[in-house]
PDB file of C-alpha atoms and ligand atoms in Angstrom:
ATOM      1  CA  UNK Y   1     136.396  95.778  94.097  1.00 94.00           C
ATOM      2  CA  UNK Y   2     133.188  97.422  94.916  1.00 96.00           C
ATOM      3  CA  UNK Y   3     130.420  95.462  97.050  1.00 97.00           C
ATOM      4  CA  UNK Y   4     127.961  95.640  99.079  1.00 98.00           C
ATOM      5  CA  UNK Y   5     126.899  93.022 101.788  1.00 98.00           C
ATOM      6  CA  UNK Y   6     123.239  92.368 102.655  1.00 98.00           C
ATOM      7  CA  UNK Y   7     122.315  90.154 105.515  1.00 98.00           C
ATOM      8  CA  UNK Y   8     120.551  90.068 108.654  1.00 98.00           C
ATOM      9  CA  UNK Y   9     121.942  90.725 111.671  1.00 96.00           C
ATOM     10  CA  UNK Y  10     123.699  87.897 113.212  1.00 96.00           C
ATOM     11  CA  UNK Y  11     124.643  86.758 109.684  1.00 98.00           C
ATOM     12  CA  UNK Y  12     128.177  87.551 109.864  1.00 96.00           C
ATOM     13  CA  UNK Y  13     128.416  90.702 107.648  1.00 96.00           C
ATOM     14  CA  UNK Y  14     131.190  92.216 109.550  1.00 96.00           C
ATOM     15  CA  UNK Y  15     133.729  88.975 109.762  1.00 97.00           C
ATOM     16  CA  UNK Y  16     132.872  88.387 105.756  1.00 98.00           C
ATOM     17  CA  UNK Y  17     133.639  92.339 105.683  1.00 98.00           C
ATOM     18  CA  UNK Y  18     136.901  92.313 107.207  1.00 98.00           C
ATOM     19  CA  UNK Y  19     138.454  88.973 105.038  1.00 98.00           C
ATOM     20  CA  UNK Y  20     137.036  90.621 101.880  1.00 98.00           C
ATOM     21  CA  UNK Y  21     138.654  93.588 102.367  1.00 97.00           C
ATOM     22  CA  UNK Y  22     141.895  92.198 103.000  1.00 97.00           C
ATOM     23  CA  UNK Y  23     141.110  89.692 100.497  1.00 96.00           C
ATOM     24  CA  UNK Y  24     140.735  92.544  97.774  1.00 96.00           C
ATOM     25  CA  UNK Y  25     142.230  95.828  98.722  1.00 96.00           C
ATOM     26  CA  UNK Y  26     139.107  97.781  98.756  1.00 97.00           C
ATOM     27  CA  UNK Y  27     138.239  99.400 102.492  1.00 98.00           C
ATOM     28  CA  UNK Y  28     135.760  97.982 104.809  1.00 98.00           C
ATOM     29  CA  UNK Y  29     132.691 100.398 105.584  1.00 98.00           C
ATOM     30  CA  UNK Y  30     130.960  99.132 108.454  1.00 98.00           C
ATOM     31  CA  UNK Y  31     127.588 101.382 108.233  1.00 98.00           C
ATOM     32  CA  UNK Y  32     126.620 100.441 112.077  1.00 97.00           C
ATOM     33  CA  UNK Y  33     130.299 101.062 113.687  1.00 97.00           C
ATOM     34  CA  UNK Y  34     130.620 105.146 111.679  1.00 98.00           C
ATOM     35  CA  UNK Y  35     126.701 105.567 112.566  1.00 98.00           C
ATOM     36  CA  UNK Y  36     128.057 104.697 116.456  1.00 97.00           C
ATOM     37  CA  UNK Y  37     131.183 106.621 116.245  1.00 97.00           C
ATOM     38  CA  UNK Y  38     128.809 109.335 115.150  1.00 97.00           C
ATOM     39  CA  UNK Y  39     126.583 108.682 118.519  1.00 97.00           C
ATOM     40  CA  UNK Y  40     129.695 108.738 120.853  1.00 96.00           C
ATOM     41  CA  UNK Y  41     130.568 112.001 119.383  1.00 96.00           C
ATOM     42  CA  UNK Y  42     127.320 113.117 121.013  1.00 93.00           C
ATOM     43  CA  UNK Y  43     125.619 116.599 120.315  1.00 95.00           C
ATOM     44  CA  UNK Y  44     121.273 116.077 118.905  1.00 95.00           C
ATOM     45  CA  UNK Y  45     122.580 114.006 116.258  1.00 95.00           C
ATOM     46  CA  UNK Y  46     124.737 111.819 117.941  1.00 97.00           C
ATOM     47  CA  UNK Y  47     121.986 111.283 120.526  1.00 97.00           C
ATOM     48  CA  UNK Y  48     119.348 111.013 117.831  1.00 97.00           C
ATOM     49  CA  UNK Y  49     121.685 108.131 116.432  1.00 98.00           C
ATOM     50  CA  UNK Y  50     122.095 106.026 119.998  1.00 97.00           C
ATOM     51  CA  UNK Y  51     118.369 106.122 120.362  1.00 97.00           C
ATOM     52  CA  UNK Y  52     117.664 104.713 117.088  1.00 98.00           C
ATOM     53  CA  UNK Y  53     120.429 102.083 117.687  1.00 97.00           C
ATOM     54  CA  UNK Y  54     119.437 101.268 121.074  1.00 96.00           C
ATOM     55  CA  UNK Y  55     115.679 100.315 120.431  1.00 96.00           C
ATOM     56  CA  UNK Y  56     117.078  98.815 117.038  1.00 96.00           C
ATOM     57  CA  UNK Y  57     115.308 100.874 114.838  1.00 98.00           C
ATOM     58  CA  UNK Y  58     116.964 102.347 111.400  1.00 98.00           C
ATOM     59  CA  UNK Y  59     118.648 105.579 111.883  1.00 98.00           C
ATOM     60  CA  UNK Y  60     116.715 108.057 109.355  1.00 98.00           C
ATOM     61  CA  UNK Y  61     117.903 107.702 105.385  1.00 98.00           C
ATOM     62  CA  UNK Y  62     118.795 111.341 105.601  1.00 97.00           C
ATOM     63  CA  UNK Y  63     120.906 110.845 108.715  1.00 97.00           C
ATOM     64  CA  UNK Y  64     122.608 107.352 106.993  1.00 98.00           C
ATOM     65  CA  UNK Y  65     123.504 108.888 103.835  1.00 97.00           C
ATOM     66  CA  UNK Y  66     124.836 112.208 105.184  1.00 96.00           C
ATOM     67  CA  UNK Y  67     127.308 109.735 107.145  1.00 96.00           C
ATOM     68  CA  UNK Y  68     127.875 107.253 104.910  1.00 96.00           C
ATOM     69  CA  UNK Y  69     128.269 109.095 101.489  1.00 95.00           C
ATOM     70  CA  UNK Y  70     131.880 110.812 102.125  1.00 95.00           C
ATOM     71  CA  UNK Y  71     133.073 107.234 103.678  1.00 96.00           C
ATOM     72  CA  UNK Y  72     131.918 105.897  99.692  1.00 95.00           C
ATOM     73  CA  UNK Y  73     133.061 108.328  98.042  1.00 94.00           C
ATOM     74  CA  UNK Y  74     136.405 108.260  99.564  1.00 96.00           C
ATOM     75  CA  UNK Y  75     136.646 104.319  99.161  1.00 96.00           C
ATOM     76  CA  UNK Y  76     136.051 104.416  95.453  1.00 94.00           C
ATOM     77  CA  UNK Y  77     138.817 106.813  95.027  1.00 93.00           C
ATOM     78  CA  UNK Y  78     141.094 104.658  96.798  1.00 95.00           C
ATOM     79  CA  UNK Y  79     140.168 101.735  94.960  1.00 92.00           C
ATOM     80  CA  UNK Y  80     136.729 100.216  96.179  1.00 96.00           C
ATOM     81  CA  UNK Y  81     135.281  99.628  99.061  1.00 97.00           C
ATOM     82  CA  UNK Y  82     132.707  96.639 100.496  1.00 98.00           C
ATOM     83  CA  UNK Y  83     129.765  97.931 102.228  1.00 98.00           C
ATOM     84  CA  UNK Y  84     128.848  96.167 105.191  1.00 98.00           C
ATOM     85  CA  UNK Y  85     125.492  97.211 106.192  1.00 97.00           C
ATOM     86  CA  UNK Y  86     124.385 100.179 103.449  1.00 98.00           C
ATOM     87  CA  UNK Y  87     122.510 100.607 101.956  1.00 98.00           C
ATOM     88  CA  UNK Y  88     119.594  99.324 104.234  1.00 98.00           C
ATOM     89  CA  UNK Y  89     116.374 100.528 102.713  1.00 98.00           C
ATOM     90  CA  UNK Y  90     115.257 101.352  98.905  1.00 98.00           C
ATOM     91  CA  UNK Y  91     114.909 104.958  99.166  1.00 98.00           C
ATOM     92  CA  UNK Y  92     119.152 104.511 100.514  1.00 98.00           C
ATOM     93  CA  UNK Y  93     119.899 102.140  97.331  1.00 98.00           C
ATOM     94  CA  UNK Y  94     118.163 104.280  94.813  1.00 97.00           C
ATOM     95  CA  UNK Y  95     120.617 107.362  96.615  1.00 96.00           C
ATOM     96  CA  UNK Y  96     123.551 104.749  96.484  1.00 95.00           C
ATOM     97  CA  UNK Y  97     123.066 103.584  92.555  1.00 95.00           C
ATOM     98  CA  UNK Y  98     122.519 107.790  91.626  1.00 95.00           C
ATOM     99  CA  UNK Y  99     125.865 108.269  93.280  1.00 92.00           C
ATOM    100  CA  UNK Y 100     127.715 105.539  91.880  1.00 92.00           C
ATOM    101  CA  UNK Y 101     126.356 106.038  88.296  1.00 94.00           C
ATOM    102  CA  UNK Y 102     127.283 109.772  89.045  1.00 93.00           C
ATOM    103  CA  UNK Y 103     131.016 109.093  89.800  1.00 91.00           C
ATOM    104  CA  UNK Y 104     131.290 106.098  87.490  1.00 91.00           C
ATOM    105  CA  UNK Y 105     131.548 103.637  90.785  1.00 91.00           C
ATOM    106  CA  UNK Y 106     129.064 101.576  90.292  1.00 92.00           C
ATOM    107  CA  UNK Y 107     128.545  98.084  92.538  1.00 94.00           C
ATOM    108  CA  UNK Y 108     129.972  95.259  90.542  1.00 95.00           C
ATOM    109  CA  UNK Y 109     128.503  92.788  93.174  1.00 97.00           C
ATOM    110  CA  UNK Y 110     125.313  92.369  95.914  1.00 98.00           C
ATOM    111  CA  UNK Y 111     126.175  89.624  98.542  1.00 98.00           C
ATOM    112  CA  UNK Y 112     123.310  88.055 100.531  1.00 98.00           C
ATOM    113  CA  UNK Y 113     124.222  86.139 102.969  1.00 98.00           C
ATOM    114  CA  UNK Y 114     121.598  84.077 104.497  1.00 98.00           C
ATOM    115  CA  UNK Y 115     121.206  81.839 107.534  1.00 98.00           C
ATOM    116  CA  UNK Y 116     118.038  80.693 109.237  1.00 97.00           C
ATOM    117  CA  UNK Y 117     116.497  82.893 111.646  1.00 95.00           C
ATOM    118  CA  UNK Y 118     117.284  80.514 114.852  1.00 96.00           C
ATOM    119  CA  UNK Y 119     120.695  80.520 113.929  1.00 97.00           C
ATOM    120  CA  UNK Y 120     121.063  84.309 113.675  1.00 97.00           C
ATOM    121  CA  UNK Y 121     119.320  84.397 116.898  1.00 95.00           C
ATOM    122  CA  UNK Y 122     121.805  82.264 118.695  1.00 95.00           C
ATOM    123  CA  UNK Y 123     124.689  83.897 117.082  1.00 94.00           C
ATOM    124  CA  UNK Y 124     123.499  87.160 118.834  1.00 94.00           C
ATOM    125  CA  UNK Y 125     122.520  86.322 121.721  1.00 93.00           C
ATOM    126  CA  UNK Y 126     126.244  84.226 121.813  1.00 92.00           C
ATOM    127  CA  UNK Y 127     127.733  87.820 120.959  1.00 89.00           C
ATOM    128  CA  UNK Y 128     125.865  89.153 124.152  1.00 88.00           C
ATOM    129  CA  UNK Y 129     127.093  86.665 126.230  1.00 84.00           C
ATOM    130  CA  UNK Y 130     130.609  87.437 125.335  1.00 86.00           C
ATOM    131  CA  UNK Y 131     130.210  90.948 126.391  1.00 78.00           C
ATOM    132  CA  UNK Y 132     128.641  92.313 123.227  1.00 76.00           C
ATOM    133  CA  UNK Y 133     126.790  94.996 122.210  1.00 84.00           C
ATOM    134  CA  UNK Y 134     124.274  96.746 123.898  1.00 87.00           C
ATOM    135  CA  UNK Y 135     121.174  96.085 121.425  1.00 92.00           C
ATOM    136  CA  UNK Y 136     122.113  92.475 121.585  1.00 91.00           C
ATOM    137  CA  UNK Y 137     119.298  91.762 123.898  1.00 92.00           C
ATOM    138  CA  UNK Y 138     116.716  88.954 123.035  1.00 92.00           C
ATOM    139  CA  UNK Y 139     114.013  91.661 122.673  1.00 94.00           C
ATOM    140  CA  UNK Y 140     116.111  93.959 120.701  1.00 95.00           C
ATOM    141  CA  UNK Y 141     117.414  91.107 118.398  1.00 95.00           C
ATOM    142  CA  UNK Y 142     114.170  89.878 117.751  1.00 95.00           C
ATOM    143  CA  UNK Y 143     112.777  93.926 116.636  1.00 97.00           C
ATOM    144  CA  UNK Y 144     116.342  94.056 114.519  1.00 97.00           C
ATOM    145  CA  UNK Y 145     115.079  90.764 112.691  1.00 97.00           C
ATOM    146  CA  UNK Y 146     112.032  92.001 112.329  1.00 97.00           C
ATOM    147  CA  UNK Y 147     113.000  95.532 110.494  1.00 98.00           C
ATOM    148  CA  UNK Y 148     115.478  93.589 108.277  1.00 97.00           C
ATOM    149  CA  UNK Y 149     112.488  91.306 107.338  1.00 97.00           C
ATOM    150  CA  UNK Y 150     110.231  94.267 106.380  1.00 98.00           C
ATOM    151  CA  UNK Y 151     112.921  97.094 105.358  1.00 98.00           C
ATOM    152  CA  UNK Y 152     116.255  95.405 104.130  1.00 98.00           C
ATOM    153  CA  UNK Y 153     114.833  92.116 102.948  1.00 97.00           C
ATOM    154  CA  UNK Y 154     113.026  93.857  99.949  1.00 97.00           C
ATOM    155  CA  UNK Y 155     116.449  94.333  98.396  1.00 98.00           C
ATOM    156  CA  UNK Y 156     117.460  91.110  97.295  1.00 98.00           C
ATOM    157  CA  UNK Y 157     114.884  91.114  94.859  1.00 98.00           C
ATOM    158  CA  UNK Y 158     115.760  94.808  93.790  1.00 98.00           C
ATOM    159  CA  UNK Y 159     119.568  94.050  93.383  1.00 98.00           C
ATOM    160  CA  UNK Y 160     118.687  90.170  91.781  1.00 98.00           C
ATOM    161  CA  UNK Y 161     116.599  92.371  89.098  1.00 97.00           C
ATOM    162  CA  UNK Y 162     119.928  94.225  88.309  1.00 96.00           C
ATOM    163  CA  UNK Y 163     121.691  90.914  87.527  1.00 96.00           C
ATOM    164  CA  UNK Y 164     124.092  91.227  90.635  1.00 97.00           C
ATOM    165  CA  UNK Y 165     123.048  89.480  93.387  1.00 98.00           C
ATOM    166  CA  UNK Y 166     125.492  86.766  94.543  1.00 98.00           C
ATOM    167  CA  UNK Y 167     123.615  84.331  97.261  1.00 98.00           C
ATOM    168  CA  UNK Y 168     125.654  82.824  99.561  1.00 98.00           C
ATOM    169  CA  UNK Y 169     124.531  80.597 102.796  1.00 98.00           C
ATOM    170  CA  UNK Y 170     125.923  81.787 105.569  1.00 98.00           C
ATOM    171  CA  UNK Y 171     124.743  78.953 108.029  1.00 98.00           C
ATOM    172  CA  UNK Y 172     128.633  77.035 107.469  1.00 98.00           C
ATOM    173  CA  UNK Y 173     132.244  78.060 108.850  1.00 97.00           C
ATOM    174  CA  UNK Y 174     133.487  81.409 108.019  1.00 97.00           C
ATOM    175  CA  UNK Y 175     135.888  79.812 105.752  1.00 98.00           C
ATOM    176  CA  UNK Y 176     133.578  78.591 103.463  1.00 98.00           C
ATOM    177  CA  UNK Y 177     131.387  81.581 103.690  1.00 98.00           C
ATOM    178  CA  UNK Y 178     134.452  83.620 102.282  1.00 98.00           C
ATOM    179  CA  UNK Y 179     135.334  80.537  99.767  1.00 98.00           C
ATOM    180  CA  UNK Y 180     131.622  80.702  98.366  1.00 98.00           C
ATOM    181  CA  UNK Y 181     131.541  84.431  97.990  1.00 98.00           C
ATOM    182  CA  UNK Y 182     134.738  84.530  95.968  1.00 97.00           C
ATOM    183  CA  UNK Y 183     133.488  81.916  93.628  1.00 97.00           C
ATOM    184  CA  UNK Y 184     130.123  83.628  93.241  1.00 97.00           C
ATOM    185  CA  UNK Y 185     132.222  86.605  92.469  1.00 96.00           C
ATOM    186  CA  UNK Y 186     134.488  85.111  89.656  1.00 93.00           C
ATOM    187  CA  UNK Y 187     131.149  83.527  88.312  1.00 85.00           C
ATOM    188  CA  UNK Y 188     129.296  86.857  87.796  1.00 80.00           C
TER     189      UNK Y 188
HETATM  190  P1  LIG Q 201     124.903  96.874 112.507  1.00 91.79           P
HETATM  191  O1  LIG Q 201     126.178  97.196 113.209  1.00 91.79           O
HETATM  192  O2  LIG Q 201     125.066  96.764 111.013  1.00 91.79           O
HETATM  193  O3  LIG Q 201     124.188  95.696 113.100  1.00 91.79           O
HETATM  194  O4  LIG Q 201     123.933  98.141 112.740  1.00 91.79           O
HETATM  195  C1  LIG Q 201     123.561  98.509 114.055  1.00 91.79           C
HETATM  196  C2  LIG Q 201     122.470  99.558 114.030  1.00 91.79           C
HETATM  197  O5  LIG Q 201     122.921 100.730 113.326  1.00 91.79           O
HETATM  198  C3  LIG Q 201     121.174  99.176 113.314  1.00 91.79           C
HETATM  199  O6  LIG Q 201     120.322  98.437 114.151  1.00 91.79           O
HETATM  200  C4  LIG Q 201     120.608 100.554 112.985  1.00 91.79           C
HETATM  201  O7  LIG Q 201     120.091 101.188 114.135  1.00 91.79           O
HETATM  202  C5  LIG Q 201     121.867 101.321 112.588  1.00 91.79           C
HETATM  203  N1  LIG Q 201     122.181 101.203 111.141  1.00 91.79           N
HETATM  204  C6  LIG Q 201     123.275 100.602 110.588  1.00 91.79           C
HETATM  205  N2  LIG Q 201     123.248 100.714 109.252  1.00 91.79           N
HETATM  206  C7  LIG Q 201     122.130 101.397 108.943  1.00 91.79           C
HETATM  207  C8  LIG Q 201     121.539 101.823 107.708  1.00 91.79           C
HETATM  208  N3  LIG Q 201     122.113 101.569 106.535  1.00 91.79           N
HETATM  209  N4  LIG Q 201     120.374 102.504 107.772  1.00 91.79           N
HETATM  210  C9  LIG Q 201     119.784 102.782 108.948  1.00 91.79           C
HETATM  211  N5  LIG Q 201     120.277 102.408 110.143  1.00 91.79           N
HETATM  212  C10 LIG Q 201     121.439 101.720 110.146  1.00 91.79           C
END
């Protein structure tokens, strides 16, 4: 299995990650928990890395792939992987699809999970009430939204072009999130 995940935040990438990957086999690759990992490890990167996730900005394309790429590359030999937050922009697609068609691991499926932007809202700040993360404040949420709108959201279009885009809505129990995804999957 290899897939990729695109929502916005709140939209419950990481659950949908998780059940997929012990759904499938293939290993989870949570782009936003190795970019933090990468942070805690400290040193200008690292730091460069918590500031961007702290303001909820993108960490640089440079920075994402230079993580990200081994993770991939060491999925796919292992037998897949579902990304859960990567590729985020075009410029990180366009490196993702050169890679893949390079190895011969190319994504099979693009799943967009979509929810209304009140929902994802409440789901966040719901997170932060539970002792969350640290950019789940209403003012960071509501910048996150925002550079998915502008940055991420131009790939559904991009990957619906390519004739892979599975769209799923995410506004229901997790259950039937899951349940929808494999049927778009056995449909493509
Ligand atoms: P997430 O855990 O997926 O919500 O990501 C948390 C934060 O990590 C984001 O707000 C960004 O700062 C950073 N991040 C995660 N994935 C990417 C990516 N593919 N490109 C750039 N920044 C990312």
């Amino acid at each position: 299995m290899r897939l990729l995940l695109l929502a916005p935040p709140g939209a419950g990438k990481g659950t949908q990650g998780e059940r997929l990957a012990a759904w499938s086999g293939a290993r989870h690759i949570a782009a936003g928990d190795l970019l933090r990992a990468e942070a805690r490890a400290g040193g200008p990167l690292g730091r460069e890395i918590a500031a961007c996730q702290a303001r909820g900005d993108l960490v640089p394309d440079q920075v994402v792939l230079d993580v990200l790429i081994p993770a991939v590359v060491e999925a796919a030999a292992a037998g897949g992987y579902i990304l859960d937050g990567f590729p985020r922009t075009l410029p990180q697609a366009i490196a993702a699809a050169e890679l893949g068609a390079r190895l011969g691991v190319t994504l099979r499926a693009a799943v967009y999970l979509h929810a209304p932007e009140e929902v994802l809202t409440q789901r966040l700040l719901d997170r932060a009430g539970e002792g969350g993360r640290a950019d789940d404040t209403a003012g960071v949420i509501r910048h996150r939204l925002r550079v998915y709108a502008e940055t991420t959201g131009p790939l559904v279009p991009y990957y619906e072009e390519r004739g892979i885009l599975i769209a799923v809505d995410a506004d229901q129990p997790p259950d039937s999130v899951t349940a929808d995804i494999q049927a778009g999957l056995s449909g493509l």
